[in-house]
GROMACS .gro file of C-alpha atoms in nm:
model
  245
    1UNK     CA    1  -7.025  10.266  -3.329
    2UNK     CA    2  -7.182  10.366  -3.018
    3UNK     CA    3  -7.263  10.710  -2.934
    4UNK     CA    4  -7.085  10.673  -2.557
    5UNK     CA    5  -6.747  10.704  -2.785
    6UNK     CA    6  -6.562  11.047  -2.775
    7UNK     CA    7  -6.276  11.142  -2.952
    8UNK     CA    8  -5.982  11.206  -2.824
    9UNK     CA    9  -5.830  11.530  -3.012
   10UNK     CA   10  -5.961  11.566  -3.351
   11UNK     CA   11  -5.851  11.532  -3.737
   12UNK     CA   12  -5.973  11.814  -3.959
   13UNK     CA   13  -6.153  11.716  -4.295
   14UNK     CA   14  -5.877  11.689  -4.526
   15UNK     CA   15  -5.631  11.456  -4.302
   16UNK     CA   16  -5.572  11.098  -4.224
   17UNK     CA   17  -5.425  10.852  -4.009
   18UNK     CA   18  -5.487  10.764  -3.631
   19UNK     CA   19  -5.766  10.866  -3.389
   20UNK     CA   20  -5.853  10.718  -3.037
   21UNK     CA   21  -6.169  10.676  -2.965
   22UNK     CA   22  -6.286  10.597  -2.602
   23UNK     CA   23  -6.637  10.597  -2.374
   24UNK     CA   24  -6.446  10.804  -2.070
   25UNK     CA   25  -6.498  11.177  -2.110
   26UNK     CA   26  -6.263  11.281  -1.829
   27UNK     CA   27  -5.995  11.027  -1.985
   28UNK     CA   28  -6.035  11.209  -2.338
   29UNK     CA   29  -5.970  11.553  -2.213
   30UNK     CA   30  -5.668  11.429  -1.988
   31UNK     CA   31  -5.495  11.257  -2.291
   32UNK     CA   32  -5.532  11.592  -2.505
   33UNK     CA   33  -5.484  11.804  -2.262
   34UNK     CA   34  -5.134  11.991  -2.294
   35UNK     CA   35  -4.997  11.916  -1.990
   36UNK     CA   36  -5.002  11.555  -1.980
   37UNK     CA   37  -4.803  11.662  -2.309
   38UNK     CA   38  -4.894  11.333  -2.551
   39UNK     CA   39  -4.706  11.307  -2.815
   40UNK     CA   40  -4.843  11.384  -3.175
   41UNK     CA   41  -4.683  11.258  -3.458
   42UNK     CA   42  -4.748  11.334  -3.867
   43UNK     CA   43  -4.610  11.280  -4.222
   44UNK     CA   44  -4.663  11.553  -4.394
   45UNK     CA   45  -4.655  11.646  -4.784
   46UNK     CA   46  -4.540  12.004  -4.851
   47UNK     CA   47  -4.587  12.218  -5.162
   48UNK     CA   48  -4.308  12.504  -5.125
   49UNK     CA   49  -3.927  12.571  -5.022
   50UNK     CA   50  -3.804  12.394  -4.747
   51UNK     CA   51  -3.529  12.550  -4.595
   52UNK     CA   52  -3.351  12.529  -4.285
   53UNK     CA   53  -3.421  12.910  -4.188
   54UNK     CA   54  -3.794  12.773  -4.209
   55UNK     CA   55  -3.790  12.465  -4.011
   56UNK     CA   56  -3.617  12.647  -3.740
   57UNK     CA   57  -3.872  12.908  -3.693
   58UNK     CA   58  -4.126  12.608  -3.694
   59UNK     CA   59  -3.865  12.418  -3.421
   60UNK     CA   60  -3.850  12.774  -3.226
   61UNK     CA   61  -4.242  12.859  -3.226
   62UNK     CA   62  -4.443  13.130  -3.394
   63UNK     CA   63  -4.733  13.397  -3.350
   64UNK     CA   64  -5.012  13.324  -3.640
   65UNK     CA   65  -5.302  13.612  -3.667
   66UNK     CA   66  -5.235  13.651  -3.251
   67UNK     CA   67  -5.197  13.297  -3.198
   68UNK     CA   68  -4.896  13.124  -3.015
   69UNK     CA   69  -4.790  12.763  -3.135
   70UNK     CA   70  -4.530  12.587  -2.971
   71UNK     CA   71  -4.230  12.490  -3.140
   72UNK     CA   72  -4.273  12.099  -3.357
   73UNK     CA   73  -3.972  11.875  -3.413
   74UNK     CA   74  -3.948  11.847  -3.762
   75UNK     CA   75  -3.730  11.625  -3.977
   76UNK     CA   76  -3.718  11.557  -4.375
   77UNK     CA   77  -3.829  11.239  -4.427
   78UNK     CA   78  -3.802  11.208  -4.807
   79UNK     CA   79  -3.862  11.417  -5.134
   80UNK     CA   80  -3.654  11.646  -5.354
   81UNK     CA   81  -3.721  12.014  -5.498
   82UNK     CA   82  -4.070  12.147  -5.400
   83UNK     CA   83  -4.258  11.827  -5.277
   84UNK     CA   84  -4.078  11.659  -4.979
   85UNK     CA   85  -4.257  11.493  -4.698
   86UNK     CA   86  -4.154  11.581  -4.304
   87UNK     CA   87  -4.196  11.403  -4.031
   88UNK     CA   88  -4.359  11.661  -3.792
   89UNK     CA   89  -4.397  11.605  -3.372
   90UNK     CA   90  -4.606  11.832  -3.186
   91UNK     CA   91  -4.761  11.814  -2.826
   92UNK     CA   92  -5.035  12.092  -2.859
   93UNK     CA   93  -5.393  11.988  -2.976
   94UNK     CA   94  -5.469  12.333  -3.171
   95UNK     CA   95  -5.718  12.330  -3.443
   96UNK     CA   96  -5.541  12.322  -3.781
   97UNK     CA   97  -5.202  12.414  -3.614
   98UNK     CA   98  -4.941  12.218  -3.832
   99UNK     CA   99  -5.146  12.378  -4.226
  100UNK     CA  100  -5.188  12.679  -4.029
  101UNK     CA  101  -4.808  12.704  -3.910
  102UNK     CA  102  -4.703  12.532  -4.257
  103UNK     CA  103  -4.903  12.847  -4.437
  104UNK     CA  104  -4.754  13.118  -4.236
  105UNK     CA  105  -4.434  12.983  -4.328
  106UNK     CA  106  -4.540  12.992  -4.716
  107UNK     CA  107  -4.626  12.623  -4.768
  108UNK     CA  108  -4.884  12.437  -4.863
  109UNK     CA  109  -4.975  12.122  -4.689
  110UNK     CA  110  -5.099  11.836  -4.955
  111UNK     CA  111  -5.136  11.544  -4.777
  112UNK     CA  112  -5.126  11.507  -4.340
  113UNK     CA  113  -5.152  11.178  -4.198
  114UNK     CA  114  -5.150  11.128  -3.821
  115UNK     CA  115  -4.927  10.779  -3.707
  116UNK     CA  116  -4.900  10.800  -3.344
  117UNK     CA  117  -5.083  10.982  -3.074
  118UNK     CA  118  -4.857  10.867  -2.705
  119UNK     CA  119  -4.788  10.553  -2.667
  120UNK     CA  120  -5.061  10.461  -2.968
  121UNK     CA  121  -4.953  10.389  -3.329
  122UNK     CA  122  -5.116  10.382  -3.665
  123UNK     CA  123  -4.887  10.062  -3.744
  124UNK     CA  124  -4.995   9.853  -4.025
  125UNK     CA  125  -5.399   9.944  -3.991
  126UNK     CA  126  -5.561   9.945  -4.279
  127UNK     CA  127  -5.834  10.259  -4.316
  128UNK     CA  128  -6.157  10.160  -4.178
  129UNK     CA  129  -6.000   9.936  -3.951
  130UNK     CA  130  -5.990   9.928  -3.543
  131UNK     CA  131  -5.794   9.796  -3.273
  132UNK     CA  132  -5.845   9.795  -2.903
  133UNK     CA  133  -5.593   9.896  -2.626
  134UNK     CA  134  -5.619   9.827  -2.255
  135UNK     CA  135  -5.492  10.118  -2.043
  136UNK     CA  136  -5.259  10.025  -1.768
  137UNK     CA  137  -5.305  10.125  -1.395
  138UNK     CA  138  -4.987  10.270  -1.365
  139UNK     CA  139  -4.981  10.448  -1.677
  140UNK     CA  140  -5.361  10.658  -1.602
  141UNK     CA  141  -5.162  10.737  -1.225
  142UNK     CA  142  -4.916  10.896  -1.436
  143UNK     CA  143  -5.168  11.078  -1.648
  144UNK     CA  144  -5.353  11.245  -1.309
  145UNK     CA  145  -4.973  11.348  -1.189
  146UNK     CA  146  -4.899  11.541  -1.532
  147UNK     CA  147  -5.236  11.673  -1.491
  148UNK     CA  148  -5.153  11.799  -1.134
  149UNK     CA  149  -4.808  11.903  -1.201
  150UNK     CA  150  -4.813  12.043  -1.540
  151UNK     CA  151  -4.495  11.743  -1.672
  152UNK     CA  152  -4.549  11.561  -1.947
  153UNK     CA  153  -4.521  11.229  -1.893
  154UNK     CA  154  -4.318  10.945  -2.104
  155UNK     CA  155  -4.570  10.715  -2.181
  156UNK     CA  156  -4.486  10.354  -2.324
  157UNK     CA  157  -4.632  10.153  -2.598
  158UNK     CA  158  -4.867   9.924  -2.578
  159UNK     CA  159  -5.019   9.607  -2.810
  160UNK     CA  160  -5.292   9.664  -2.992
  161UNK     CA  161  -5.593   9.361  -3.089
  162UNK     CA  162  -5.821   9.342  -3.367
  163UNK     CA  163  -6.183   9.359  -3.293
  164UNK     CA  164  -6.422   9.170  -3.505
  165UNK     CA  165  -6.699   9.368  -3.609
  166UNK     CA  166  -6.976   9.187  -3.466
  167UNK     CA  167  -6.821   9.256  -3.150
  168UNK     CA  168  -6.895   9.636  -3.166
  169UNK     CA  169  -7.251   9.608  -3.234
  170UNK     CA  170  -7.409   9.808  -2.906
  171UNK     CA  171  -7.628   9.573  -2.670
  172UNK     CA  172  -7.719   9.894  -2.467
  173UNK     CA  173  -7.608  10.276  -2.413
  174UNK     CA  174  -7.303  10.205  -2.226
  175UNK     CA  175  -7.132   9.862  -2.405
  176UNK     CA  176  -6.978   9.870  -2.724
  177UNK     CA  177  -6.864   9.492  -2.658
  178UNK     CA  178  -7.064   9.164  -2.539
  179UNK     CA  179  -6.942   9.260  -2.237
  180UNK     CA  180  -6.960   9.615  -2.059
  181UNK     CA  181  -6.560   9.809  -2.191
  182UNK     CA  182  -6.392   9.950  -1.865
  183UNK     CA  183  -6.326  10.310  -1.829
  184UNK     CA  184  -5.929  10.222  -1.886
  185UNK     CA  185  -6.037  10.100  -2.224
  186UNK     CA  186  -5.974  10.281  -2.559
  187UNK     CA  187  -6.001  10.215  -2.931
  188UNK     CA  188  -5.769  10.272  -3.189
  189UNK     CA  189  -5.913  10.326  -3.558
  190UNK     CA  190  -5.797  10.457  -3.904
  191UNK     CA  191  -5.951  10.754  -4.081
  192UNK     CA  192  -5.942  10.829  -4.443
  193UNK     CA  193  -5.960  11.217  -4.545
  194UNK     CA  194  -6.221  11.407  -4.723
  195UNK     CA  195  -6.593  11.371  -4.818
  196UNK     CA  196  -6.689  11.031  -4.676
  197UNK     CA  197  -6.395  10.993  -4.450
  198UNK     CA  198  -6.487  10.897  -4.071
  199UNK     CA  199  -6.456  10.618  -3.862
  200UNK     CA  200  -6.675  10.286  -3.953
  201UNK     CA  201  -6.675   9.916  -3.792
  202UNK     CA  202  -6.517   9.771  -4.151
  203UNK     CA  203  -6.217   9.525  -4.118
  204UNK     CA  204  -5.936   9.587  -4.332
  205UNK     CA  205  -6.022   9.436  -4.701
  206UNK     CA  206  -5.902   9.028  -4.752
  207UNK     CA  207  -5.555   8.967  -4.865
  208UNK     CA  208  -5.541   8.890  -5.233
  209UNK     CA  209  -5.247   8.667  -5.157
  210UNK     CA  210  -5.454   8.484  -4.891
  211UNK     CA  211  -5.765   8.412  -5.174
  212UNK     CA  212  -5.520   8.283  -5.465
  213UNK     CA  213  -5.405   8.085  -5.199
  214UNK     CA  214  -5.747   7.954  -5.154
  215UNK     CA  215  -5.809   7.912  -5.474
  216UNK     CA  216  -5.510   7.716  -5.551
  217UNK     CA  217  -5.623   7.447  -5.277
  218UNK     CA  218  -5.961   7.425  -5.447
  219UNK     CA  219  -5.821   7.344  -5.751
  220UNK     CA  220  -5.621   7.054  -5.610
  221UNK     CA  221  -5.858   6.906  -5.448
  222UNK     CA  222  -6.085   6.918  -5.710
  223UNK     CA  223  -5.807   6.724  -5.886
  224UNK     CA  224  -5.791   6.455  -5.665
  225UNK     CA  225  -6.105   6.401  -5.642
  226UNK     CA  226  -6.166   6.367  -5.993
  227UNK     CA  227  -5.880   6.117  -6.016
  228UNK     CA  228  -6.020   5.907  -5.775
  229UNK     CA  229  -6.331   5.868  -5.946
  230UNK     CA  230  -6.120   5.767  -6.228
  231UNK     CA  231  -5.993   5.466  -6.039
  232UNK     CA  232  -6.315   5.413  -5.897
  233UNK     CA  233  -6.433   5.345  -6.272
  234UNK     CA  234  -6.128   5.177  -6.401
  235UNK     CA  235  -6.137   4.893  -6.115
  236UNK     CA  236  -6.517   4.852  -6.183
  237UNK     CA  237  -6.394   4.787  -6.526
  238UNK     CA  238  -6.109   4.546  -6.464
  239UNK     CA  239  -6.390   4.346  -6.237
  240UNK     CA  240  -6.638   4.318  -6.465
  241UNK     CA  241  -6.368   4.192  -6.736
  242UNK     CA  242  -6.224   3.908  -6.492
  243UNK     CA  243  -6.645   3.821  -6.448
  244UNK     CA  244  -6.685   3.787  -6.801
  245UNK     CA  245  -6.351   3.582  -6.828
   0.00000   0.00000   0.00000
């Protein structure tokens, strides 16, 4: 990818999930900034006792080692005794705030995977994989208002489209297209955790269903064509017979 790309908040080494990636540096630290207030959202795997006591001192806010962190709308999502997974919502961009929140609380975080960021979700992308999102007019006028007047805004979602890799080879410093991407223009991608995570250009992996499919079609027509060589041979046969006759 191109170097002109910045982040736009960060995942630490050990998580997963979602991570917009755009060539506007002012646009990056409006959408992470705290008062545009963006949405973050994570399922997270928990080692520990969950009780309600808990997640309402996590809804409320807390002080970790002199640090204040917002309160995070958090629901169970599924799991039973000591491993459940939450569904955690959070609008501040603090490094390691959700382990470092989870820890003070006496819980170990296993697994965090980030699915939306705004109006942005993870969907059905495969790691490795990256979409492209057009921002809206209307939608950056409501990011330089929140900016201004401290709201957060309610931002809407928007369609996401695949980019072949060949598009995203760099022709010069500032295109990571054919063409030259607009400021308003953002990229979507999926990052695996730990040693040899990051982002890369690689398309989701084929569809297994997709190459039986293929391979069933090969196999007919490799049938038909070896029955029409068949009857190719057999009406040779019947003329030669009526010659001879």
């Amino acid at each position: 990818l191109s170097d002109s790309l910045k982040p736009v908040g960060r995942l630490d080494f050990m998580s997963e999930g979602l991570i917009l990636l755009t060539n506007d540096g002012d646009l990056s630290r409006k959408l992470e900034h705290p008062n545009v207030g963006l949405r973050r959202v994570y399922r997270v795997r928990v080692f520990g006792s969950v009780t309600k006591e808990k997640i309402r001192a996590m809804q409320k806010g807390c002080f970790v080692d002199g640090v204040k962190y917002k309160g995070m709308g958090i629901s169970i999502d599924r799991g039973e005794g000591n491993n459940v997974w939450l569904v955690v919502q959070c609008t501040e961009g603090k490094n390691n705030q959700i382990r470092r929140v989870f820890k003070h609380m006496n819980l170990t975080v296993n697994r965090l995977i980030r699915t939306a960021y705004g109006p942005f979700k993870l969907g059905k992308l495969m790691p490795g994989g990256i979409c492209e999102a057009r921002l809206q007019d209307y939608f950056i006028q409501k990011v330089n208002n929140a900016m201004e007047t401290g709201k957060p805004i309610h931002s809407p979602m928007y369609q996401m489209s695949a980019i072949k890799r060949s598009n995203l080879v760099p022709r010069s410093k500032t295109t990571v297209k054919k063409t030259a991407i607009k400021p308003t223009s953002i990229f979507k991608g999926s990052v695996k955790r730990g040693r040899g995570g990051g982002i890369n250009s690689r398309l989701p992996k084929a569809n297994p269903r997709n190459e039986i499919r293929d391979q069933q079609k090969k196999k007919k027509l490799n049938k038909t064509n070896a029955w029409k060589k068949r009857s190719a041979k057999q009406n040779v046969k019947q003329a030669i017979t009526k010659l001879n006759k």
